[in-house]
PDB file of C-alpha atoms in Angstrom:
ATOM      1  CA  MET A   1      63.420  16.801 -30.426  1.00  0.00           C
ATOM      2  CA  ASN A   2      64.743  13.244 -29.905  1.00  0.00           C
ATOM      3  CA  ASP A   3      62.622  10.169 -29.292  1.00  0.00           C
ATOM      4  CA  GLY A   4      63.257  10.230 -25.552  1.00  0.00           C
ATOM      5  CA  ALA A   5      62.048  13.820 -25.268  1.00  0.00           C
ATOM      6  CA  ILE A   6      58.937  13.048 -27.322  1.00  0.00           C
ATOM      7  CA  GLU A   7      58.148  10.082 -25.125  1.00  0.00           C
ATOM      8  CA  GLY A   8      58.632  12.310 -22.096  1.00  0.00           C
ATOM      9  CA  VAL A   9      56.173  14.920 -23.434  1.00  0.00           C
ATOM     10  CA  ILE A  10      53.664  12.204 -24.297  1.00  0.00           C
ATOM     11  CA  GLY A  11      54.039  10.748 -20.825  1.00  0.00           C
ATOM     12  CA  MET A  12      53.439  14.168 -19.238  1.00  0.00           C
ATOM     13  CA  ALA A  13      50.385  14.714 -21.456  1.00  0.00           C
ATOM     14  CA  ASN A  14      48.991  11.318 -20.512  1.00  0.00           C
ATOM     15  CA  GLY A  15      49.621  12.048 -16.853  1.00  0.00           C
ATOM     16  CA  MET A  16      47.840  15.407 -17.101  1.00  0.00           C
ATOM     17  CA  ALA A  17      44.929  13.799 -18.945  1.00  0.00           C
ATOM     18  CA  LYS A  18      44.635  11.198 -16.184  1.00  0.00           C
ATOM     19  CA  LYS A  19      44.614  13.878 -13.491  1.00  0.00           C
ATOM     20  CA  ILE A  20      41.990  15.873 -15.427  1.00  0.00           C
ATOM     21  CA  ARG A  21      39.803  12.751 -15.638  1.00  0.00           C
ATOM     22  CA  GLU A  22      40.260  12.154 -11.913  1.00  0.00           C
ATOM     23  CA  LEU A  23      39.373  15.773 -11.148  1.00  0.00           C
ATOM     24  CA  SER A  24      36.390  15.567 -13.488  1.00  0.00           C
ATOM     25  CA  ASN A  25      35.166  12.441 -11.701  1.00  0.00           C
ATOM     26  CA  LEU A  26      35.697  14.143  -8.339  1.00  0.00           C
ATOM     27  CA  ASN A  27      33.805  17.245  -9.491  1.00  0.00           C
ATOM     28  CA  GLN A  28      30.970  15.057 -10.762  1.00  0.00           C
ATOM     29  CA  ARG A  29      30.783  13.285  -7.392  1.00  0.00           C
ATOM     30  CA  GLN A  30      30.760  16.640  -5.638  1.00  0.00           C
ATOM     31  CA  ARG A  31      28.017  17.891  -7.955  1.00  0.00           C
ATOM     32  CA  ASP A  32      26.012  14.728  -7.297  1.00  0.00           C
ATOM     33  CA  GLU A  33      26.472  15.149  -3.538  1.00  0.00           C
ATOM     34  CA  LEU A  34      25.414  18.796  -3.735  1.00  0.00           C
ATOM     35  CA  ARG A  35      22.338  17.885  -5.797  1.00  0.00           C
ATOM     36  CA  SER A  36      21.455  15.187  -3.256  1.00  0.00           C
ATOM     37  CA  ALA A  37      21.866  17.674  -0.402  1.00  0.00           C
ATOM     38  CA  GLN A  38      19.601  20.166  -2.198  1.00  0.00           C
ATOM     39  CA  GLU A  39      16.918  17.539  -2.732  1.00  0.00           C
ATOM     40  CA  SER A  40      17.137  16.435   0.903  1.00  0.00           C
ATOM     41  CA  ALA A  41      16.873  20.026   2.118  1.00  0.00           C
ATOM     42  CA  GLU A  42      13.826  20.666  -0.084  1.00  0.00           C
ATOM     43  CA  THR A  43      12.136  17.487   1.145  1.00  0.00           C
ATOM     44  CA  LEU A  44      12.856  18.410   4.771  1.00  0.00           C
ATOM     45  CA  LEU A  45      11.624  21.989   4.474  1.00  0.00           C
ATOM     46  CA  LEU A  46       8.475  21.010   2.568  1.00  0.00           C
ATOM     47  CA  GLY A  47       7.806  18.321   5.143  1.00  0.00           C
ATOM     48  CA  ILE A  48       7.982  20.923   7.919  1.00  0.00           C
ATOM     49  CA  VAL A  49       5.546  23.176   6.054  1.00  0.00           C
ATOM     50  CA  ASP A  50       3.174  20.244   5.468  1.00  0.00           C
ATOM     51  CA  LEU A  51       3.256  19.363   9.162  1.00  0.00           C
ATOM     52  CA  PHE A  52       2.641  22.802  10.593  1.00  0.00           C
ATOM     53  CA  LEU A  53       0.796  24.694   7.826  1.00  0.00           C
ATOM     54  CA  PRO A  54      -0.683  22.002   5.548  1.00  0.00           C
ATOM     55  CA  HIS A  55      -2.650  24.402   3.335  1.00  0.00           C
ATOM     56  CA  LEU A  56       0.543  26.189   2.326  1.00  0.00           C
ATOM     57  CA  GLY A  57       2.285  22.996   1.183  1.00  0.00           C
ATOM     58  CA  GLY A  58      -0.134  22.326  -1.665  1.00  0.00           C
ATOM     59  CA  HIS A  59      -0.414  26.048  -2.399  1.00  0.00           C
ATOM     60  CA  SER A  60       3.350  26.416  -2.797  1.00  0.00           C
ATOM     61  CA  ARG A  61       3.604  23.439  -5.152  1.00  0.00           C
ATOM     62  CA  ARG A  62       0.825  24.775  -7.374  1.00  0.00           C
ATOM     63  CA  VAL A  63       2.382  28.255  -7.433  1.00  0.00           C
ATOM     64  CA  ALA A  64       5.727  26.721  -8.405  1.00  0.00           C
ATOM     65  CA  ALA A  65       4.088  24.805 -11.286  1.00  0.00           C
ATOM     66  CA  LEU A  66       2.509  27.998 -12.623  1.00  0.00           C
ATOM     67  CA  VAL A  67       5.744  29.973 -12.149  1.00  0.00           C
ATOM     68  CA  ASP A  68       7.540  27.303 -14.180  1.00  0.00           C
ATOM     69  CA  GLU A  69       5.056  27.659 -17.036  1.00  0.00           C
ATOM     70  CA  VAL A  70       5.232  31.466 -17.044  1.00  0.00           C
ATOM     71  CA  GLY A  71       9.030  31.308 -17.089  1.00  0.00           C
ATOM     72  CA  LYS A  72       8.996  29.023 -20.125  1.00  0.00           C
ATOM     73  CA  ARG A  73       6.551  31.284 -21.972  1.00  0.00           C
ATOM     74  CA  MET A  74       8.757  34.305 -21.242  1.00  0.00           C
ATOM     75  CA  GLY A  75      11.885  32.542 -22.543  1.00  0.00           C
ATOM     76  CA  ILE A  76      13.707  32.814 -19.222  1.00  0.00           C
ATOM     77  CA  SER A  77      16.968  30.851 -18.977  1.00  0.00           C
ATOM     78  CA  GLU A  78      16.940  27.406 -17.378  1.00  0.00           C
ATOM     79  CA  ASN A  79      19.101  28.544 -14.449  1.00  0.00           C
ATOM     80  CA  ALA A  80      16.791  31.483 -13.742  1.00  0.00           C
ATOM     81  CA  ARG A  81      13.755  29.188 -13.939  1.00  0.00           C
ATOM     82  CA  LYS A  82      15.348  26.880 -11.342  1.00  0.00           C
ATOM     83  CA  VAL A  83      15.873  29.827  -8.996  1.00  0.00           C
ATOM     84  CA  ASN A  84      12.285  30.983  -9.572  1.00  0.00           C
ATOM     85  CA  HIS A  85      11.014  27.464  -8.859  1.00  0.00           C
ATOM     86  CA  SER A  86      12.903  27.227  -5.557  1.00  0.00           C
ATOM     87  CA  ALA A  87      11.646  30.650  -4.501  1.00  0.00           C
ATOM     88  CA  ALA A  88       8.068  29.720  -5.406  1.00  0.00           C
ATOM     89  CA  ILE A  89       8.258  26.446  -3.472  1.00  0.00           C
ATOM     90  CA  PHE A  90       9.434  28.291  -0.348  1.00  0.00           C
ATOM     91  CA  HIS A  91       7.814  31.702  -0.766  1.00  0.00           C
ATOM     92  CA  GLU A  92       5.576  31.197   2.292  1.00  0.00           C
ATOM     93  CA  ILE A  93       8.025  29.425   4.581  1.00  0.00           C
ATOM     94  CA  GLY A  94       8.275  32.589   6.681  1.00  0.00           C
ATOM     95  CA  MET A  95       4.665  31.957   7.713  1.00  0.00           C
ATOM     96  CA  LEU A  96       5.762  29.126  10.014  1.00  0.00           C
ATOM     97  CA  GLY A  97       4.760  30.041  13.554  1.00  0.00           C
ATOM     98  CA  ILE A  98       1.643  31.967  12.526  1.00  0.00           C
ATOM     99  CA  ARG A  99      -1.591  30.287  13.633  1.00  0.00           C
ATOM    100  CA  ARG A 100      -3.631  28.847  10.794  1.00  0.00           C
ATOM    101  CA  GLU A 101      -6.746  30.900  11.529  1.00  0.00           C
ATOM    102  CA  ALA A 102      -4.773  34.118  11.066  1.00  0.00           C
ATOM    103  CA  LEU A 103      -3.983  33.195   7.452  1.00  0.00           C
ATOM    104  CA  PHE A 104      -7.628  33.602   6.416  1.00  0.00           C
ATOM    105  CA  ALA A 105      -8.945  36.126   8.917  1.00  0.00           C
ATOM    106  CA  PRO A 106      -9.744  39.724   7.845  1.00  0.00           C
ATOM    107  CA  TRP A 107      -6.865  42.115   8.553  1.00  0.00           C
ATOM    108  CA  SER A 108      -9.008  44.019  11.047  1.00  0.00           C
ATOM    109  CA  HIS A 109      -9.492  40.856  13.127  1.00  0.00           C
ATOM    110  CA  LEU A 110      -5.771  40.217  13.621  1.00  0.00           C
ATOM    111  CA  SER A 111      -3.729  41.203  16.655  1.00  0.00           C
ATOM    112  CA  ASP A 112      -0.837  43.638  16.250  1.00  0.00           C
ATOM    113  CA  THR A 113       1.583  40.731  16.720  1.00  0.00           C
ATOM    114  CA  GLU A 114      -0.075  38.692  13.974  1.00  0.00           C
ATOM    115  CA  ARG A 115      -0.036  41.649  11.583  1.00  0.00           C
ATOM    116  CA  ASN A 116       3.651  42.254  12.261  1.00  0.00           C
ATOM    117  CA  LEU A 117       4.476  38.571  11.694  1.00  0.00           C
ATOM    118  CA  ILE A 118       2.608  38.534   8.390  1.00  0.00           C
ATOM    119  CA  LEU A 119       4.341  41.725   7.219  1.00  0.00           C
ATOM    120  CA  ALA A 120       7.704  40.260   8.226  1.00  0.00           C
ATOM    121  CA  HIS A 121       7.240  36.826   6.634  1.00  0.00           C
ATOM    122  CA  PRO A 122       9.034  37.633   3.327  1.00  0.00           C
ATOM    123  CA  ASN A 123      12.187  38.627   5.208  1.00  0.00           C
ATOM    124  CA  MET A 124      11.782  35.759   7.679  1.00  0.00           C
ATOM    125  CA  GLY A 125      11.502  33.281   4.817  1.00  0.00           C
ATOM    126  CA  ALA A 126      14.555  34.716   3.088  1.00  0.00           C
ATOM    127  CA  ALA A 127      16.533  34.503   6.330  1.00  0.00           C
ATOM    128  CA  LEU A 128      15.643  30.808   6.668  1.00  0.00           C
ATOM    129  CA  LEU A 129      16.922  30.077   3.147  1.00  0.00           C
ATOM    130  CA  LYS A 130      20.103  32.167   3.081  1.00  0.00           C
ATOM    131  CA  PRO A 131      22.288  29.803   5.173  1.00  0.00           C
ATOM    132  CA  MET A 132      21.978  27.239   2.341  1.00  0.00           C
ATOM    133  CA  SER A 133      24.268  28.559  -0.390  1.00  0.00           C
ATOM    134  CA  TRP A 134      22.198  27.075  -3.227  1.00  0.00           C
ATOM    135  CA  TYR A 135      19.101  29.011  -2.092  1.00  0.00           C
ATOM    136  CA  GLN A 136      20.691  32.454  -1.744  1.00  0.00           C
ATOM    137  CA  ASP A 137      19.414  33.705  -5.106  1.00  0.00           C
ATOM    138  CA  ALA A 138      15.972  32.277  -4.331  1.00  0.00           C
ATOM    139  CA  ALA A 139      16.035  34.049  -0.966  1.00  0.00           C
ATOM    140  CA  VAL A 140      16.232  37.411  -2.760  1.00  0.00           C
ATOM    141  CA  LEU A 141      13.006  36.588  -4.617  1.00  0.00           C
ATOM    142  CA  VAL A 142      11.266  35.306  -1.474  1.00  0.00           C
ATOM    143  CA  SER A 143      12.023  38.594   0.296  1.00  0.00           C
ATOM    144  CA  ALA A 144      10.435  40.521  -2.607  1.00  0.00           C
ATOM    145  CA  HIS A 145       7.389  38.419  -3.537  1.00  0.00           C
ATOM    146  CA  HIS A 146       4.971  40.817  -1.796  1.00  0.00           C
ATOM    147  CA  GLU A 147       6.387  43.920  -3.484  1.00  0.00           C
ATOM    148  CA  ARG A 148       3.939  45.517  -5.912  1.00  0.00           C
ATOM    149  CA  TRP A 149       4.456  47.138  -9.315  1.00  0.00           C
ATOM    150  CA  ASP A 150       3.105  50.487  -8.084  1.00  0.00           C
ATOM    151  CA  GLY A 151       5.252  50.515  -4.921  1.00  0.00           C
ATOM    152  CA  SER A 152       2.396  49.705  -2.541  1.00  0.00           C
ATOM    153  CA  GLY A 153       3.833  46.352  -1.447  1.00  0.00           C
ATOM    154  CA  PHE A 154       6.124  45.317   1.388  1.00  0.00           C
ATOM    155  CA  PRO A 155       8.633  45.103   2.985  1.00  0.00           C
ATOM    156  CA  ARG A 156      10.726  47.650   0.980  1.00  0.00           C
ATOM    157  CA  HIS A 157       8.109  49.307  -1.255  1.00  0.00           C
ATOM    158  CA  LEU A 158      10.070  48.569  -4.430  1.00  0.00           C
ATOM    159  CA  VAL A 159       8.592  49.893  -7.686  1.00  0.00           C
ATOM    160  CA  GLY A 160       8.300  48.430 -11.200  1.00  0.00           C
ATOM    161  CA  GLU A 161      11.389  46.787 -12.621  1.00  0.00           C
ATOM    162  CA  ASN A 162      13.292  47.446  -9.398  1.00  0.00           C
ATOM    163  CA  ILE A 163      11.444  44.338  -8.219  1.00  0.00           C
ATOM    164  CA  PRO A 164      13.306  41.194  -9.385  1.00  0.00           C
ATOM    165  CA  LEU A 165      11.535  39.543 -12.314  1.00  0.00           C
ATOM    166  CA  GLY A 166      11.161  36.222 -10.503  1.00  0.00           C
ATOM    167  CA  ALA A 167       9.469  37.946  -7.575  1.00  0.00           C
ATOM    168  CA  ARG A 168       7.072  39.727  -9.959  1.00  0.00           C
ATOM    169  CA  ILE A 169       6.121  36.383 -11.504  1.00  0.00           C
ATOM    170  CA  ILE A 170       5.600  34.756  -8.098  1.00  0.00           C
ATOM    171  CA  ALA A 171       3.460  37.692  -6.956  1.00  0.00           C
ATOM    172  CA  VAL A 172       0.847  37.105  -9.664  1.00  0.00           C
ATOM    173  CA  CYS A 173       0.898  33.308  -9.435  1.00  0.00           C
ATOM    174  CA  ASP A 174       0.656  33.484  -5.640  1.00  0.00           C
ATOM    175  CA  VAL A 175      -2.471  35.657  -5.687  1.00  0.00           C
ATOM    176  CA  TYR A 176      -4.068  33.535  -8.433  1.00  0.00           C
ATOM    177  CA  ASP A 177      -3.702  30.288  -6.490  1.00  0.00           C
ATOM    178  CA  GLU A 178      -4.331  31.760  -3.043  1.00  0.00           C
ATOM    179  CA  MET A 179      -7.675  33.218  -4.116  1.00  0.00           C
ATOM    180  CA  LEU A 180      -8.731  30.239  -6.223  1.00  0.00           C
ATOM    181  CA  ASN A 181      -7.869  27.441  -3.797  1.00  0.00           C
ATOM    182  CA  LYS A 182      -9.008  28.724  -0.437  1.00  0.00           C
ATOM    183  CA  PRO A 183     -10.035  25.972   2.005  1.00  0.00           C
ATOM    184  CA  LYS A 184     -13.747  25.387   2.372  1.00  0.00           C
ATOM    185  CA  ASP A 185     -13.753  26.852   5.882  1.00  0.00           C
ATOM    186  CA  ALA A 186     -12.218  30.174   4.732  1.00  0.00           C
ATOM    187  CA  PRO A 187     -14.473  33.222   5.283  1.00  0.00           C
ATOM    188  CA  GLN A 188     -14.677  33.921   1.544  1.00  0.00           C
ATOM    189  CA  THR A 189     -14.050  31.881  -1.609  1.00  0.00           C
ATOM    190  CA  PHE A 190     -13.787  32.927  -5.273  1.00  0.00           C
ATOM    191  CA  SER A 191     -14.493  31.460  -8.698  1.00  0.00           C
ATOM    192  CA  GLU A 192     -11.734  31.473 -11.315  1.00  0.00           C
ATOM    193  CA  ASP A 193     -13.550  34.223 -13.242  1.00  0.00           C
ATOM    194  CA  GLU A 194     -13.554  36.400 -10.115  1.00  0.00           C
ATOM    195  CA  VAL A 195      -9.859  35.712  -9.519  1.00  0.00           C
ATOM    196  CA  LEU A 196      -8.892  36.587 -13.090  1.00  0.00           C
ATOM    197  CA  ALA A 197     -11.017  39.747 -12.973  1.00  0.00           C
ATOM    198  CA  HIS A 198      -9.163  40.824  -9.817  1.00  0.00           C
ATOM    199  CA  ILE A 199      -5.782  40.204 -11.459  1.00  0.00           C
ATOM    200  CA  GLN A 200      -6.887  42.107 -14.576  1.00  0.00           C
ATOM    201  CA  ARG A 201      -7.944  45.093 -12.440  1.00  0.00           C
ATOM    202  CA  GLN A 202      -4.482  45.178 -10.867  1.00  0.00           C
ATOM    203  CA  ARG A 203      -2.617  45.135 -14.212  1.00  0.00           C
ATOM    204  CA  GLY A 204      -0.114  47.972 -13.880  1.00  0.00           C
ATOM    205  CA  GLY A 205      -1.202  48.489 -10.261  1.00  0.00           C
ATOM    206  CA  TYR A 206      -0.121  45.598  -8.080  1.00  0.00           C
ATOM    207  CA  PHE A 207       1.216  43.518 -10.947  1.00  0.00           C
ATOM    208  CA  ASP A 208       3.624  43.726 -13.884  1.00  0.00           C
ATOM    209  CA  PRO A 209       1.383  44.138 -16.978  1.00  0.00           C
ATOM    210  CA  LYS A 210       3.429  41.652 -19.061  1.00  0.00           C
ATOM    211  CA  ILE A 211       2.959  38.892 -16.495  1.00  0.00           C
ATOM    212  CA  VAL A 212      -0.748  39.605 -16.098  1.00  0.00           C
ATOM    213  CA  ASP A 213      -1.174  39.299 -19.863  1.00  0.00           C
ATOM    214  CA  LEU A 214       0.525  35.895 -19.762  1.00  0.00           C
ATOM    215  CA  ILE A 215      -1.573  34.617 -16.853  1.00  0.00           C
ATOM    216  CA  LEU A 216      -4.724  35.605 -18.721  1.00  0.00           C
ATOM    217  CA  GLU A 217      -3.709  33.640 -21.839  1.00  0.00           C
ATOM    218  CA  PRO A 218      -5.804  30.511 -22.483  1.00  0.00           C
ATOM    219  CA  GLY A 219      -3.979  27.285 -21.686  1.00  0.00           C
ATOM    220  CA  ILE A 220      -1.277  28.600 -19.355  1.00  0.00           C
ATOM    221  CA  ARG A 221      -3.219  27.716 -16.211  1.00  0.00           C
ATOM    222  CA  GLY A 222      -3.018  24.011 -16.986  1.00  0.00           C
ATOM    223  CA  PRO A 223      -3.412  20.875 -14.850  1.00  0.00           C
ATOM    224  CA  GLY A 224      -2.099  21.241 -11.335  1.00  0.00           C
ATOM    225  CA  THR A 225      -2.410  25.038 -11.180  1.00  0.00           C
ATOM    226  CA  GLY A 226      -5.965  25.604 -10.064  1.00  0.00           C
ATOM    227  CA  ALA A 227      -9.253  24.269  -8.847  1.00  0.00           C
ATOM    228  CA  ALA A 228     -10.669  24.329 -12.358  1.00  0.00           C
ATOM    229  CA  SER A 229      -8.070  21.793 -13.539  1.00  0.00           C
ATOM    230  CA  LEU A 230      -9.067  18.240 -14.362  1.00  0.00           C
ATOM    231  CA  LEU A 231      -8.322  15.842 -11.512  1.00  0.00           C
ATOM    232  CA  ALA A 232      -5.829  13.079 -12.190  1.00  0.00           C
ATOM    233  CA  THR A 233      -7.032   9.482 -11.895  1.00  0.00           C
ATOM    234  CA  GLU A 234      -7.302   8.686  -8.217  1.00  0.00           C
ATOM    235  CA  ILE A 235      -7.777   5.799  -5.829  1.00  0.00           C
ATOM    236  CA  SER A 236      -9.055   5.744  -2.257  1.00  0.00           C
ATOM    237  CA  LEU A 237      -6.904   4.453   0.600  1.00  0.00           C
ATOM    238  CA  SER A 238      -7.019   4.180   4.371  1.00  0.00           C
ATOM    239  CA  VAL A 239      -4.471   6.022   6.515  1.00  0.00           C
ATOM    240  CA  ARG A 240      -2.653   2.714   7.083  1.00  0.00           C
ATOM    241  CA  GLN A 241      -2.227   2.219   3.329  1.00  0.00           C
ATOM    242  CA  LEU A 242      -0.462   5.551   2.746  1.00  0.00           C
ATOM    243  CA  ARG A 243       3.184   5.447   1.681  1.00  0.00           C
ATOM    244  CA  PRO A 244       5.848   8.176   1.287  1.00  0.00           C
ATOM    245  CA  GLY A 245       5.827   9.743  -2.174  1.00  0.00           C
ATOM    246  CA  MET A 246       2.078   9.475  -2.731  1.00  0.00           C
ATOM    247  CA  MET A 247       0.343  12.696  -3.823  1.00  0.00           C
ATOM    248  CA  LEU A 248      -3.050  13.732  -2.504  1.00  0.00           C
ATOM    249  CA  ALA A 249      -5.710  14.077  -5.196  1.00  0.00           C
ATOM    250  CA  ARG A 250      -8.145  15.836  -2.832  1.00  0.00           C
ATOM    251  CA  ASP A 251      -7.936  17.898   0.339  1.00  0.00           C
ATOM    252  CA  LEU A 252      -7.661  15.782   3.492  1.00  0.00           C
ATOM    253  CA  TYR A 253      -9.985  16.749   6.383  1.00  0.00           C
ATOM    254  CA  ASN A 254     -10.193  15.979  10.065  1.00  0.00           C
ATOM    255  CA  THR A 255     -13.489  14.946  11.640  1.00  0.00           C
ATOM    256  CA  SER A 256     -14.146  18.556  12.680  1.00  0.00           C
ATOM    257  CA  GLY A 257     -14.287  19.554   9.003  1.00  0.00           C
ATOM    258  CA  LEU A 258     -10.952  21.417   8.927  1.00  0.00           C
ATOM    259  CA  ILE A 259      -8.363  20.844   6.217  1.00  0.00           C
ATOM    260  CA  MET A 260      -5.290  18.982   7.451  1.00  0.00           C
ATOM    261  CA  LEU A 261      -3.479  18.675   4.108  1.00  0.00           C
ATOM    262  CA  THR A 262      -4.304  20.146   0.710  1.00  0.00           C
ATOM    263  CA  LYS A 263      -4.485  18.398  -2.635  1.00  0.00           C
ATOM    264  CA  ASP A 264      -1.153  18.137  -4.475  1.00  0.00           C
ATOM    265  CA  THR A 265       0.704  17.538  -1.193  1.00  0.00           C
ATOM    266  CA  ILE A 266       3.355  14.834  -1.596  1.00  0.00           C
ATOM    267  CA  LEU A 267       3.235  12.718   1.532  1.00  0.00           C
ATOM    268  CA  GLN A 268       6.438  12.473   3.545  1.00  0.00           C
ATOM    269  CA  GLU A 269       7.096   9.776   6.130  1.00  0.00           C
ATOM    270  CA  ALA A 270       6.802  12.183   9.069  1.00  0.00           C
ATOM    271  CA  VAL A 271       3.398  13.387   7.837  1.00  0.00           C
ATOM    272  CA  ILE A 272       2.129   9.818   7.475  1.00  0.00           C
ATOM    273  CA  ILE A 273       3.301   8.921  10.987  1.00  0.00           C
ATOM    274  CA  ARG A 274       1.415  11.960  12.303  1.00  0.00           C
ATOM    275  CA  LEU A 275      -1.759  10.950  10.425  1.00  0.00           C
ATOM    276  CA  GLN A 276      -1.524   7.399  11.740  1.00  0.00           C
ATOM    277  CA  GLY A 277      -1.198   8.701  15.283  1.00  0.00           C
ATOM    278  CA  LEU A 278      -4.246  10.922  14.828  1.00  0.00           C
ATOM    279  CA  GLN A 279      -6.227   8.116  13.251  1.00  0.00           C
ATOM    280  CA  ASP A 280      -5.857   6.020  16.394  1.00  0.00           C
ATOM    281  CA  GLY A 281      -8.368   8.509  17.813  1.00  0.00           C
ATOM    282  CA  ARG A 282     -10.458   8.444  14.601  1.00  0.00           C
ATOM    283  CA  ALA A 283      -9.571  12.085  13.904  1.00  0.00           C
ATOM    284  CA  VAL A 284      -8.921  11.748  10.147  1.00  0.00           C
ATOM    285  CA  VAL A 285     -11.686  11.437   7.564  1.00  0.00           C
ATOM    286  CA  GLU A 286     -11.271   8.329   5.415  1.00  0.00           C
ATOM    287  CA  PRO A 287     -10.938   7.291   2.669  1.00  0.00           C
ATOM    288  CA  ILE A 288      -8.005   9.384   1.493  1.00  0.00           C
ATOM    289  CA  PHE A 289      -7.685   9.984  -2.245  1.00  0.00           C
ATOM    290  CA  VAL A 290      -4.265   9.825  -3.910  1.00  0.00           C
ATOM    291  CA  ARG A 291      -3.227  10.291  -7.514  1.00  0.00           C
ATOM    292  CA  VAL A 292      -2.181   7.428  -9.734  1.00  0.00           C
ATOM    293  CA  ASP A 293      -0.755   9.409 -12.670  1.00  0.00           C
ATOM    294  CA  ALA A 294       2.870   8.834 -13.624  1.00  0.00           C
ATOM    295  CA  ASN A 295       4.053  12.256 -12.499  1.00  0.00           C
ATOM    296  CA  ALA A 296       2.663  12.137  -8.989  1.00  0.00           C
ATOM    297  CA  GLY A 297       5.698  10.816  -7.174  1.00  0.00           C
ATOM    298  CA  GLY A 298       7.613   7.639  -6.505  1.00  0.00           C
ATOM    299  CA  ASP A 299       4.960   5.407  -4.908  1.00  0.00           C
ATOM    300  CA  SER A 300       1.821   7.302  -5.870  1.00  0.00           C
ATOM    301  CA  GLY A 301      -1.114   5.039  -6.493  1.00  0.00           C
ATOM    302  CA  LYS A 302       0.476   1.834  -5.230  1.00  0.00           C
ATOM    303  CA  ARG A 303      -1.622   0.094  -2.641  1.00  0.00           C
ATOM    304  CA  ALA A 304      -0.030  -1.266   0.502  1.00  0.00           C
TER     305      ALA A 304
END
C-alpha cells in the first residue's frame, strides 16, 4: 500500500472517529433530555398526588425507600431496582378520584362504586403510566402490587412466583407502611409490633416468605420508612416561608384536625400556592415543620 493510500485510510478512520464522537455526544444529549423528561414527569405526577390525596404522597415515598432497601439486600440489579422504585412511587396513583374518607373506611361502609374503584386502582394506575415509555416496566408491577402469594389478591389472582418479584416486594412494604403510618383521624391505628405480627402471620399466605423474612430483619426498616424512625433535625416555618423542595418533618393539619399533607412530602410549588391560598382564611395549622438534613431536598431547611 503506497503512502497516498495509507493517508486515505487514516483520513477515513479519522472521519469515522469524528462521526462516532458526534453521535456519542448526540446520544448523551438525548439521554440527558430523556432523564430530564423522566424527572419532570415524576415531579408532576407526585405533585398531583400531593394535591388531591396528600396522605398517599408521603406513603408512596416511604414505601419506595423501603423497597429500595429490600432490593439491595436481595442483590437485585440496579436497573431492576430503578423499575421497582418507580413502581413503588406510583403504586397508588390509580387511587386519584377516590374520596379520602373511603381510603380508611371499613369495606362494609363503602358504596359499590367505591369498592369497584378501589379494586380497579392497580389497573387504573398502570394505565396512567403506560403512555410514558420509561414507566412501562413499572406499570406491570403497579398492576400486580395487590396480588397475593396464595392467589387471594386482585385483579388477576396470580399465585406465587407468577407475581413479578418487584410487585411482591411492594406488596409487603405497602402493607407495612400503610398500617404503621395511618393518619390520626383513621378509625384504627397500629403499633409497629402489631404491624410486624400481621406480616408474620401472612408469611406464605398473602406474602412471599423470603420478603417477609427480610422485612423482619433488624435494621432494614431504617430512617424514613416508619413512624418508629428517628426524626431528622427540623425547623418551624410559617406558610409564607415555605419554598419548593422543602420536605415536611411532620404531618401538616388543617384547623379541623384533618391531615392535609403527610411527613416526608417534598413540597412542590403548586402545593405551596394552594397552602398559601388556604392560609388566607386561616385554614392551615402553623407552624409547619420541615427537615434540615442534607438529603431532604434542594431548599429544605432554608428560611425565606
